[in-house]
mmCIF file of C-alpha atoms in Angstrom:
data_model
loop_
_atom_site.group_PDB
_atom_site.id
_atom_site.type_symbol
_atom_site.label_atom_id
_atom_site.label_comp_id
_atom_site.label_asym_id
_atom_site.label_seq_id
_atom_site.Cartn_x
_atom_site.Cartn_y
_atom_site.Cartn_z
ATOM 1 C CA MET A 20 0.006 0.004 -0.007
ATOM 2 C CA LYS A 21 2.944 2.327 0.515
ATOM 3 C CA HIS A 22 3.833 2.524 -3.172
ATOM 4 C CA PRO A 23 0.353 3.604 -4.471
ATOM 5 C CA ALA A 24 0.088 6.123 -1.664
ATOM 6 C CA LEU A 25 3.503 7.536 -2.497
ATOM 7 C CA ALA A 26 2.598 7.734 -6.216
ATOM 8 C CA LEU A 27 -0.602 9.601 -5.439
ATOM 9 C CA ALA A 28 1.276 12.034 -3.232
ATOM 10 C CA VAL A 29 3.809 12.767 -5.986
ATOM 11 C CA LEU A 30 1.056 13.251 -8.573
ATOM 12 C CA ALA A 31 -0.846 15.602 -6.251
ATOM 13 C CA ALA A 32 2.319 17.595 -5.722
ATOM 14 C CA LEU A 33 3.028 17.884 -9.450
ATOM 15 C CA ILE A 34 -0.420 18.991 -10.603
ATOM 16 C CA PRO A 35 -0.459 22.450 -8.951
ATOM 17 C CA VAL A 36 3.095 23.152 -10.096
ATOM 18 C CA ARG A 37 2.359 22.300 -13.741
ATOM 19 C CA ALA A 38 -0.922 24.228 -13.745
ATOM 20 C CA SER A 39 0.850 27.335 -12.462
ATOM 21 C CA TYR A 40 2.768 27.833 -15.704
ATOM 22 C CA ALA A 41 0.510 26.122 -18.238
ATOM 23 C CA GLN A 42 -0.706 28.671 -20.825
ATOM 24 C CA SER A 43 -3.079 27.969 -23.686
ATOM 25 C CA THR A 44 -3.482 29.987 -26.897
ATOM 26 C CA THR A 45 -6.104 29.682 -29.625
ATOM 27 C CA GLN A 46 -6.052 31.534 -32.960
ATOM 28 C CA ILE A 47 -8.606 31.863 -35.769
ATOM 29 C CA TYR A 48 -6.824 32.483 -39.046
ATOM 30 C CA GLY A 49 -7.412 32.325 -42.771
ATOM 31 C CA LEU A 50 -6.508 33.251 -46.306
ATOM 32 C CA ILE A 51 -9.121 34.500 -48.794
ATOM 33 C CA ASP A 52 -8.104 34.682 -52.432
ATOM 34 C CA ALA A 53 -10.421 35.492 -55.338
ATOM 35 C CA GLY A 54 -9.959 36.724 -58.879
ATOM 36 C CA VAL A 55 -11.120 36.668 -62.474
ATOM 37 C CA GLU A 56 -9.625 34.328 -65.094
ATOM 38 C CA VAL A 57 -9.969 34.065 -68.863
ATOM 39 C CA VAL A 58 -8.704 31.030 -70.797
ATOM 40 C CA ASP A 59 -8.888 30.019 -74.461
ATOM 41 C CA ASN A 60 -9.550 26.562 -75.963
ATOM 42 C CA ALA A 61 -12.176 26.015 -73.275
ATOM 43 C CA ARG A 62 -14.423 23.660 -75.283
ATOM 44 C CA VAL A 63 -14.696 21.607 -78.453
ATOM 45 C CA ASP A 64 -17.228 22.087 -81.247
ATOM 46 C CA ALA A 65 -19.287 19.443 -83.028
ATOM 47 C CA ASN A 66 -16.335 18.674 -85.263
ATOM 48 C CA GLY A 67 -13.993 18.072 -82.335
ATOM 49 C CA ARG A 68 -12.066 21.322 -82.788
ATOM 50 C CA ALA A 69 -10.927 23.240 -79.718
ATOM 51 C CA GLY A 70 -11.855 26.903 -79.346
ATOM 52 C CA GLY A 71 -13.856 29.405 -77.405
ATOM 53 C CA SER A 72 -12.937 31.558 -74.424
ATOM 54 C CA LEU A 73 -14.151 31.139 -70.863
ATOM 55 C CA PHE A 74 -14.396 33.954 -68.321
ATOM 56 C CA LYS A 75 -14.868 32.917 -64.705
ATOM 57 C CA VAL A 76 -14.500 34.032 -61.115
ATOM 58 C CA ILE A 77 -11.976 31.809 -59.372
ATOM 59 C CA SER A 78 -11.229 31.004 -55.748
ATOM 60 C CA GLY A 79 -7.524 30.803 -55.044
ATOM 61 C CA GLY A 80 -5.464 32.094 -57.935
ATOM 62 C CA LYS A 81 -2.308 32.637 -55.895
ATOM 63 C CA ASN A 82 -3.061 30.341 -52.948
ATOM 64 C CA THR A 83 -5.943 28.103 -52.006
ATOM 65 C CA SER A 84 -8.520 29.934 -49.875
ATOM 66 C CA ARG A 85 -8.820 28.464 -46.392
ATOM 67 C CA TRP A 86 -9.765 29.107 -42.786
ATOM 68 C CA GLY A 87 -8.716 27.415 -39.613
ATOM 69 C CA ILE A 88 -8.398 27.266 -35.850
ATOM 70 C CA ARG A 89 -5.080 26.396 -34.206
ATOM 71 C CA GLY A 90 -3.733 26.425 -30.733
ATOM 72 C CA SER A 91 -1.092 25.318 -28.289
ATOM 73 C CA GLU A 92 -0.659 24.748 -24.579
ATOM 74 C CA ASP A 93 2.597 25.186 -22.694
ATOM 75 C CA LEU A 94 3.239 21.973 -20.786
ATOM 76 C CA GLY A 95 6.508 23.110 -19.232
ATOM 77 C CA GLY A 96 10.094 22.078 -19.865
ATOM 78 C CA GLY A 97 9.944 23.368 -23.454
ATOM 79 C CA LEU A 98 7.114 20.967 -24.366
ATOM 80 C CA LYS A 99 3.830 22.132 -25.937
ATOM 81 C CA ALA A 100 0.612 20.476 -26.971
ATOM 82 C CA VAL A 101 -0.379 21.636 -30.467
ATOM 83 C CA TRP A 102 -3.501 21.244 -32.573
ATOM 84 C CA ASN A 103 -4.944 22.515 -35.856
ATOM 85 C CA LEU A 104 -8.279 22.308 -37.714
ATOM 86 C CA GLU A 105 -8.230 23.754 -41.261
ATOM 87 C CA GLY A 106 -10.711 23.689 -44.124
ATOM 88 C CA GLY A 107 -10.801 24.945 -47.685
ATOM 89 C CA LEU A 108 -13.113 27.679 -48.997
ATOM 90 C CA LEU A 109 -14.657 28.220 -52.432
ATOM 91 C CA MET A 110 -14.829 31.995 -52.649
ATOM 92 C CA ASP A 111 -16.725 32.041 -55.934
ATOM 93 C CA VAL A 112 -19.758 30.201 -54.521
ATOM 94 C CA GLY A 113 -19.310 30.655 -50.761
ATOM 95 C CA ALA A 114 -19.071 26.937 -50.019
ATOM 96 C CA SER A 115 -16.716 24.599 -48.227
ATOM 97 C CA ASP A 116 -14.125 22.936 -50.434
ATOM 98 C CA GLY A 117 -14.859 19.318 -49.528
ATOM 99 C CA ALA A 118 -14.993 18.083 -45.949
ATOM 100 C CA VAL A 119 -15.124 20.743 -43.257
ATOM 101 C CA PHE A 120 -11.530 20.175 -42.187
ATOM 102 C CA LYS A 121 -10.269 18.633 -45.421
ATOM 103 C CA ARG A 122 -6.901 20.410 -45.302
ATOM 104 C CA GLN A 123 -5.761 19.615 -41.763
ATOM 105 C CA ALA A 124 -7.095 18.044 -38.566
ATOM 106 C CA TYR A 125 -4.418 16.993 -36.095
ATOM 107 C CA VAL A 126 -3.203 17.076 -32.500
ATOM 108 C CA GLY A 127 0.321 16.485 -31.227
ATOM 109 C CA LEU A 128 3.347 17.530 -29.174
ATOM 110 C CA ASP A 129 6.151 20.001 -29.975
ATOM 111 C CA GLY A 130 9.417 20.197 -28.033
ATOM 112 C CA ALA A 131 13.181 20.348 -28.200
ATOM 113 C CA LEU A 132 13.382 17.012 -30.046
ATOM 114 C CA GLY A 133 10.882 18.038 -32.722
ATOM 115 C CA ARG A 134 7.167 17.923 -33.422
ATOM 116 C CA ILE A 135 4.938 14.874 -33.811
ATOM 117 C CA VAL A 136 1.283 15.123 -34.875
ATOM 118 C CA ILE A 137 -1.507 12.596 -35.513
ATOM 119 C CA GLY A 138 -4.550 12.982 -37.784
ATOM 120 C CA ARG A 139 -4.686 14.501 -41.265
ATOM 121 C CA SER A 140 -2.058 16.973 -42.439
ATOM 122 C CA PHE A 141 0.291 17.990 -45.219
ATOM 123 C CA THR A 142 3.012 15.480 -46.030
ATOM 124 C CA THR A 143 6.721 15.918 -45.450
ATOM 125 C CA THR A 144 7.143 15.952 -49.231
ATOM 126 C CA TYR A 145 4.680 18.810 -49.669
ATOM 127 C CA GLU A 146 6.113 20.916 -46.852
ATOM 128 C CA THR A 147 9.637 20.473 -48.238
ATOM 129 C CA VAL A 148 9.001 20.983 -51.958
ATOM 130 C CA ILE A 149 6.795 24.081 -51.495
ATOM 131 C CA LYS A 150 9.898 26.048 -50.481
ATOM 132 C CA PHE A 151 11.344 25.406 -53.932
ATOM 133 C CA ASP A 152 8.412 26.146 -56.224
ATOM 134 C CA PRO A 153 8.762 29.618 -57.851
ATOM 135 C CA LEU A 154 4.975 30.048 -57.727
ATOM 136 C CA GLY A 155 4.467 28.485 -54.288
ATOM 137 C CA PHE A 156 2.021 25.825 -55.578
ATOM 138 C CA ALA A 157 -0.308 28.524 -56.914
ATOM 139 C CA PRO A 158 -3.497 26.960 -58.310
ATOM 140 C CA ASN A 159 -3.007 29.428 -61.209
ATOM 141 C CA TYR A 160 -0.474 28.326 -62.528
ATOM 142 C CA SER A 161 1.951 25.850 -60.923
ATOM 143 C CA TRP A 162 2.651 22.261 -61.919
ATOM 144 C CA ALA A 163 4.957 21.489 -58.993
ATOM 145 C CA THR A 164 2.218 19.492 -57.261
ATOM 146 C CA GLY A 165 1.139 17.657 -60.410
ATOM 147 C CA GLY A 166 0.800 18.793 -63.986
ATOM 148 C CA SER A 167 -1.893 18.252 -66.572
ATOM 149 C CA ALA A 168 -0.406 15.899 -69.145
ATOM 150 C CA THR A 169 -2.843 13.809 -71.160
ATOM 151 C CA GLY A 170 -6.363 13.742 -69.791
ATOM 152 C CA PRO A 171 -6.381 13.191 -66.029
ATOM 153 C CA SER A 172 -2.748 12.068 -65.647
ATOM 154 C CA LYS A 173 -1.075 14.139 -62.906
ATOM 155 C CA TYR A 174 2.361 12.553 -62.457
ATOM 156 C CA GLY A 175 2.585 14.320 -59.108
ATOM 157 C CA MET A 176 3.019 14.064 -55.376
ATOM 158 C CA THR A 177 0.537 13.490 -52.561
ATOM 159 C CA THR A 178 -0.059 16.716 -50.651
ATOM 160 C CA GLN A 179 -1.910 15.270 -47.634
ATOM 161 C CA PHE A 180 -2.241 11.924 -45.881
ATOM 162 C CA ASP A 181 -5.235 10.606 -43.963
ATOM 163 C CA ASN A 182 -4.552 8.490 -40.835
ATOM 164 C CA LEU A 183 -1.221 10.291 -40.556
ATOM 165 C CA VAL A 184 1.621 10.250 -38.053
ATOM 166 C CA LYS A 185 4.178 12.973 -38.900
ATOM 167 C CA TYR A 186 7.508 13.934 -37.322
ATOM 168 C CA THR A 187 9.348 17.205 -38.091
ATOM 169 C CA ALA A 188 12.549 18.573 -36.588
ATOM 170 C CA LYS A 189 15.103 21.324 -37.246
ATOM 171 C CA THR A 190 18.825 21.442 -36.540
ATOM 172 C CA GLY A 191 20.542 24.664 -37.571
ATOM 173 C CA GLY A 192 19.663 25.302 -41.208
ATOM 174 C CA PHE A 193 18.517 21.679 -41.747
ATOM 175 C CA THR A 194 14.799 20.832 -41.540
ATOM 176 C CA TYR A 195 13.835 17.174 -41.881
ATOM 177 C CA GLY A 196 11.022 14.767 -41.168
ATOM 178 C CA ALA A 197 8.872 11.802 -42.083
ATOM 179 C CA SER A 198 5.159 11.129 -42.591
ATOM 180 C CA VAL A 199 3.317 7.792 -42.456
ATOM 181 C CA GLY A 200 -0.289 7.342 -43.544
ATOM 182 C CA LEU A 201 -1.601 4.079 -42.168
ATOM 183 C CA GLY A 202 -3.537 1.976 -44.651
ATOM 184 C CA GLU A 203 -5.783 0.554 -41.906
ATOM 185 C CA GLN A 204 -6.489 -2.644 -43.839
ATOM 186 C CA SER A 205 -6.543 -6.021 -42.130
ATOM 187 C CA THR A 206 -5.133 -7.844 -45.164
ATOM 188 C CA SER A 207 -1.651 -6.381 -44.729
ATOM 189 C CA ASN A 208 0.006 -3.365 -43.090
ATOM 190 C CA ARG A 209 1.385 -2.490 -46.519
ATOM 191 C CA ASP A 210 -2.012 -2.206 -48.205
ATOM 192 C CA GLY A 211 -2.919 1.459 -48.596
ATOM 193 C CA ARG A 212 0.105 2.619 -46.606
ATOM 194 C CA LYS A 213 1.753 5.945 -47.504
ATOM 195 C CA ILE A 214 5.286 7.080 -46.589
ATOM 196 C CA ALA A 215 7.031 10.407 -47.199
ATOM 197 C CA LEU A 216 10.583 11.396 -46.211
ATOM 198 C CA GLY A 217 12.375 14.671 -46.834
ATOM 199 C CA GLY A 218 14.729 17.384 -45.754
ATOM 200 C CA SER A 219 15.884 20.840 -46.761
ATOM 201 C CA TRP A 220 18.950 22.918 -45.906
ATOM 202 C CA PHE A 221 19.458 26.672 -46.140
ATOM 203 C CA GLY A 222 22.904 28.152 -45.552
ATOM 204 C CA GLY A 223 23.649 31.716 -46.620
ATOM 205 C CA PRO A 224 22.314 32.251 -50.152
ATOM 206 C CA VAL A 225 22.069 28.530 -50.998
ATOM 207 C CA GLY A 226 19.112 26.172 -50.424
ATOM 208 C CA LEU A 227 18.929 22.443 -51.148
ATOM 209 C CA MET A 228 16.223 19.806 -50.707
ATOM 210 C CA ALA A 229 15.462 16.134 -51.354
ATOM 211 C CA THR A 230 12.324 14.067 -50.730
ATOM 212 C CA TRP A 231 10.958 10.567 -51.375
ATOM 213 C CA GLU A 232 7.460 9.168 -51.081
ATOM 214 C CA ARG A 233 5.630 5.906 -51.730
ATOM 215 C CA VAL A 234 1.873 5.389 -51.883
ATOM 216 C CA ASN A 235 0.699 1.773 -51.845
ATOM 217 C CA GLY A 236 -2.503 0.619 -53.441
ATOM 218 C CA SER A 237 -4.746 -2.131 -52.136
ATOM 219 C CA ALA A 238 -3.888 -5.817 -52.211
ATOM 220 C CA PRO A 239 -3.352 -7.097 -55.777
ATOM 221 C CA LEU A 240 -5.951 -9.421 -57.249
ATOM 222 C CA LEU A 241 -5.109 -12.737 -58.904
ATOM 223 C CA GLY A 242 -1.387 -12.112 -58.710
ATOM 224 C CA ALA A 243 -1.469 -8.762 -60.524
ATOM 225 C CA ALA A 244 1.160 -6.137 -59.739
ATOM 226 C CA ARG A 245 0.400 -3.912 -56.745
ATOM 227 C CA ASP A 246 -0.772 -0.490 -57.855
ATOM 228 C CA ASP A 247 1.683 1.792 -56.061
ATOM 229 C CA THR A 248 3.459 5.028 -56.911
ATOM 230 C CA LYS A 249 6.846 6.436 -55.993
ATOM 231 C CA ALA A 250 8.025 10.011 -56.370
ATOM 232 C CA TRP A 251 11.286 11.696 -55.391
ATOM 233 C CA HIS A 252 12.349 15.330 -55.669
ATOM 234 C CA LEU A 253 15.578 17.269 -55.870
ATOM 235 C CA ALA A 254 15.866 21.063 -55.961
ATOM 236 C CA ALA A 255 18.226 23.957 -55.302
ATOM 237 C CA SER A 256 17.905 27.698 -54.922
ATOM 238 C CA TYR A 257 20.227 30.684 -54.780
ATOM 239 C CA GLN A 258 19.396 34.088 -53.286
ATOM 240 C CA GLY A 259 21.474 36.993 -54.526
ATOM 241 C CA GLY A 260 20.255 40.400 -53.398
ATOM 242 C CA ASP A 261 16.802 41.046 -54.859
ATOM 243 C CA TRP A 262 17.015 37.945 -57.070
ATOM 244 C CA ARG A 263 16.208 34.313 -56.280
ATOM 245 C CA HIS A 264 16.926 31.466 -58.710
ATOM 246 C CA ILE A 265 15.229 28.057 -58.329
ATOM 247 C CA ALA A 266 15.573 24.715 -60.165
ATOM 248 C CA GLY A 267 13.879 21.441 -59.276
ATOM 249 C CA MET A 268 12.707 18.080 -60.541
ATOM 250 C CA ARG A 269 10.423 15.173 -59.693
ATOM 251 C CA ALA A 270 10.742 11.555 -60.826
ATOM 252 C CA TYR A 271 7.364 9.785 -60.769
ATOM 253 C CA ASP A 272 6.985 6.033 -61.158
ATOM 254 C CA ASN A 273 3.838 3.887 -61.129
ATOM 255 C CA ARG A 274 4.800 0.360 -62.183
ATOM 256 C CA GLY A 275 1.466 -1.127 -61.098
ATOM 257 C CA ALA A 276 -1.734 -1.341 -63.093
ATOM 258 C CA ALA A 277 -1.248 2.065 -64.715
ATOM 259 C CA GLY A 278 2.387 1.495 -65.673
ATOM 260 C CA LEU A 279 3.208 5.209 -65.884
ATOM 261 C CA ARG A 280 6.472 7.111 -65.483
ATOM 262 C CA ALA A 281 7.241 10.774 -65.865
ATOM 263 C CA ASN A 282 9.908 13.318 -64.911
ATOM 264 C CA THR A 283 8.835 16.874 -64.129
ATOM 265 C CA TYR A 284 11.407 19.699 -64.349
ATOM 266 C CA TRP A 285 10.932 23.318 -63.331
ATOM 267 C CA GLY A 286 12.914 26.492 -62.943
ATOM 268 C CA GLY A 287 12.186 30.064 -62.033
ATOM 269 C CA ILE A 288 13.526 33.526 -61.288
ATOM 270 C CA ILE A 289 11.998 35.789 -58.649
ATOM 271 C CA ARG A 290 12.827 39.437 -58.122
ATOM 272 C CA THR A 291 11.482 41.557 -55.284
ATOM 273 C CA ILE A 292 11.661 45.360 -55.495
ATOM 274 C CA ASP A 293 10.066 47.010 -52.483
ATOM 275 C CA ALA A 294 6.344 46.097 -52.673
ATOM 276 C CA VAL A 295 6.601 44.485 -56.127
ATOM 277 C CA THR A 296 7.498 40.823 -56.740
ATOM 278 C CA LEU A 297 8.052 39.559 -60.273
ATOM 279 C CA THR A 298 8.226 35.853 -61.104
ATOM 280 C CA GLY A 299 8.987 33.924 -64.278
ATOM 281 C CA ALA A 300 8.751 30.127 -64.294
ATOM 282 C CA VAL A 301 8.756 27.162 -66.634
ATOM 283 C CA TYR A 302 7.493 23.598 -65.979
ATOM 284 C CA HIS A 303 8.047 20.625 -68.293
ATOM 285 C CA ILE A 304 6.815 17.048 -67.958
ATOM 286 C CA ASP A 305 8.703 14.278 -69.756
ATOM 287 C CA THR A 306 6.117 11.499 -69.900
ATOM 288 C CA ARG A 307 7.334 7.973 -70.606
ATOM 289 C CA ASN A 308 6.167 4.490 -71.637
ATOM 290 C CA ARG A 309 2.502 5.352 -72.148
ATOM 291 C CA THR A 310 1.068 2.652 -74.403
ATOM 292 C CA ALA A 311 -2.469 3.861 -75.070
ATOM 293 C CA VAL A 312 -1.641 7.292 -76.520
ATOM 294 C CA PRO A 313 1.495 9.173 -77.582
ATOM 295 C CA ASP A 314 3.368 11.117 -74.934
ATOM 296 C CA ALA A 315 2.144 14.666 -74.425
ATOM 297 C CA ASN A 316 5.410 16.007 -72.879
ATOM 298 C CA PRO A 317 3.712 19.304 -71.968
ATOM 299 C CA THR A 318 5.413 22.602 -71.128
ATOM 300 C CA LEU A 319 3.983 25.506 -69.109
ATOM 301 C CA LEU A 320 5.363 29.071 -69.188
ATOM 302 C CA VAL A 321 4.231 31.534 -66.484
ATOM 303 C CA LEU A 322 4.741 35.213 -65.669
ATOM 304 C CA ARG A 323 3.379 36.744 -62.494
ATOM 305 C CA ALA A 324 3.473 40.210 -60.910
ATOM 306 C CA MET A 325 2.407 40.890 -57.321
ATOM 307 C CA TYR A 326 1.974 44.173 -55.488
ATOM 308 C CA ALA A 327 1.729 44.206 -51.693
ATOM 309 C CA LEU A 328 -0.790 46.798 -50.544
ATOM 310 C CA SER A 329 0.123 45.798 -46.969
ATOM 311 C CA PRO A 330 1.814 42.859 -45.227
ATOM 312 C CA ARG A 331 -1.545 41.008 -45.413
ATOM 313 C CA THR A 332 -3.121 42.170 -48.701
ATOM 314 C CA VAL A 333 -1.690 41.490 -52.158
ATOM 315 C CA LEU A 334 -2.805 42.179 -55.733
ATOM 316 C CA TYR A 335 -1.567 39.784 -58.429
ATOM 317 C CA LEU A 336 -1.639 39.358 -62.201
ATOM 318 C CA SER A 337 -0.609 36.035 -63.789
ATOM 319 C CA ALA A 338 -0.329 34.985 -67.437
ATOM 320 C CA ALA A 339 0.485 31.485 -68.695
ATOM 321 C CA ARG A 340 0.672 29.318 -71.785
ATOM 322 C CA ALA A 341 0.684 25.510 -71.859
ATOM 323 C CA ARG A 342 1.478 23.314 -74.854
ATOM 324 C CA ALA A 343 1.376 19.536 -75.367
ATOM 325 C CA GLY A 344 2.997 17.460 -78.095
ATOM 326 C CA ASP A 345 1.586 14.862 -80.508
ATOM 327 C CA GLY A 346 -1.793 16.579 -80.594
ATOM 328 C CA GLN A 347 -2.629 15.588 -77.015
ATOM 329 C CA THR A 348 -4.902 17.737 -74.858
ATOM 330 C CA ILE A 349 -3.522 20.102 -72.270
ATOM 331 C CA SER A 350 -4.866 22.353 -69.530
ATOM 332 C CA LEU A 351 -3.250 25.167 -67.594
ATOM 333 C CA SER A 352 -4.936 23.798 -64.497
ATOM 334 C CA ARG A 353 -3.559 20.713 -62.767
ATOM 335 C CA ASP A 354 -7.156 19.841 -61.849
ATOM 336 C CA ASP A 355 -9.063 20.304 -65.156
ATOM 337 C CA GLU A 356 -8.890 18.329 -68.377
ATOM 338 C CA GLY A 357 -7.904 20.284 -71.490
ATOM 339 C CA TYR A 358 -9.670 20.503 -74.861
ATOM 340 C CA GLY A 359 -6.820 21.461 -77.192
ATOM 341 C CA SER A 360 -3.071 20.978 -77.563
ATOM 342 C CA THR A 361 -2.495 24.526 -76.255
ATOM 343 C CA GLN A 362 -4.129 26.789 -73.717
ATOM 344 C CA ARG A 363 -3.479 30.335 -72.651
ATOM 345 C CA GLY A 364 -4.847 32.126 -69.627
ATOM 346 C CA VAL A 365 -4.700 35.334 -67.582
ATOM 347 C CA THR A 366 -5.736 35.699 -63.945
ATOM 348 C CA ALA A 367 -6.093 38.914 -61.956
ATOM 349 C CA GLY A 368 -6.887 38.702 -58.252
ATOM 350 C CA ILE A 369 -6.581 39.865 -54.688
ATOM 351 C CA GLN A 370 -5.526 37.941 -51.590
ATOM 352 C CA HIS A 371 -5.885 38.790 -47.898
ATOM 353 C CA ARG A 372 -4.557 36.913 -44.875
ATOM 354 C CA PHE A 373 -6.063 37.248 -41.405
#
């Protein structure tokens, strides 16, 4: 009986001490981004010829509109409890973009040894590569996440995992981590499992990064190859005064049922002059071993100008042109199927962070 009594006494002594310095913070935040876009080759006529222009109000030209609630609690000894709930917004129709907290929903701990969270969140690959995309994964017009090649083929990375456990740490200029999305299938722990590893280093004007991810499909049927994808990234950047130069690549491999491979290359130059930021970028996808149709091997050219009205409010103007080879269809958007072998577009918008 002495040991339980002693344990209770120690616990009772610790509780008031910990409560005396525990502090909790909660923040409501968001990013609202809306604009107007015009694109050509937005439909096909009765003879199958592409043409026509489409004018539309868009939600998220520079960044995806979102809102969220996040918080932390100081647990003492440099350790904090952290949590985040974040959902997407469709500014053009005033609706939720998918599930209420489609973007992030996690809880975890953050301390001297790093941060670990559980739930749904962005992958280690996404959080590493975004630092090396000249357009910062802008919906209009970046192909760093996944480009439009032929029809719905993306040849890209996975930006978020469900059923996730993620670890992130930083040592000096080196940030590194790993994400695991549990498949939660009784057939095998490998079925549906997702893994992402990555790290970036910034020292002086130079930045470097590397990532690797694997997304497993379900159990194969009748001895067929497992439908899984692998993607790895390499990139570098150099900051010289007002100029930043970026180059990166992704190797994508799906040797399962789809049997697809593609390499995506991109480069960009960014110049910031007071409140004005100018960006020029190019993305190219080298598609390989497609058997059903010829390779599209599309290329996207983008120019963007941004003017900061304040630290939180930005005006932007983006223009882009995408082209595919062998008469294959192409779209500026990584989410929409194209109707012609070329497409041009211009987007003007405003973004505010709160």
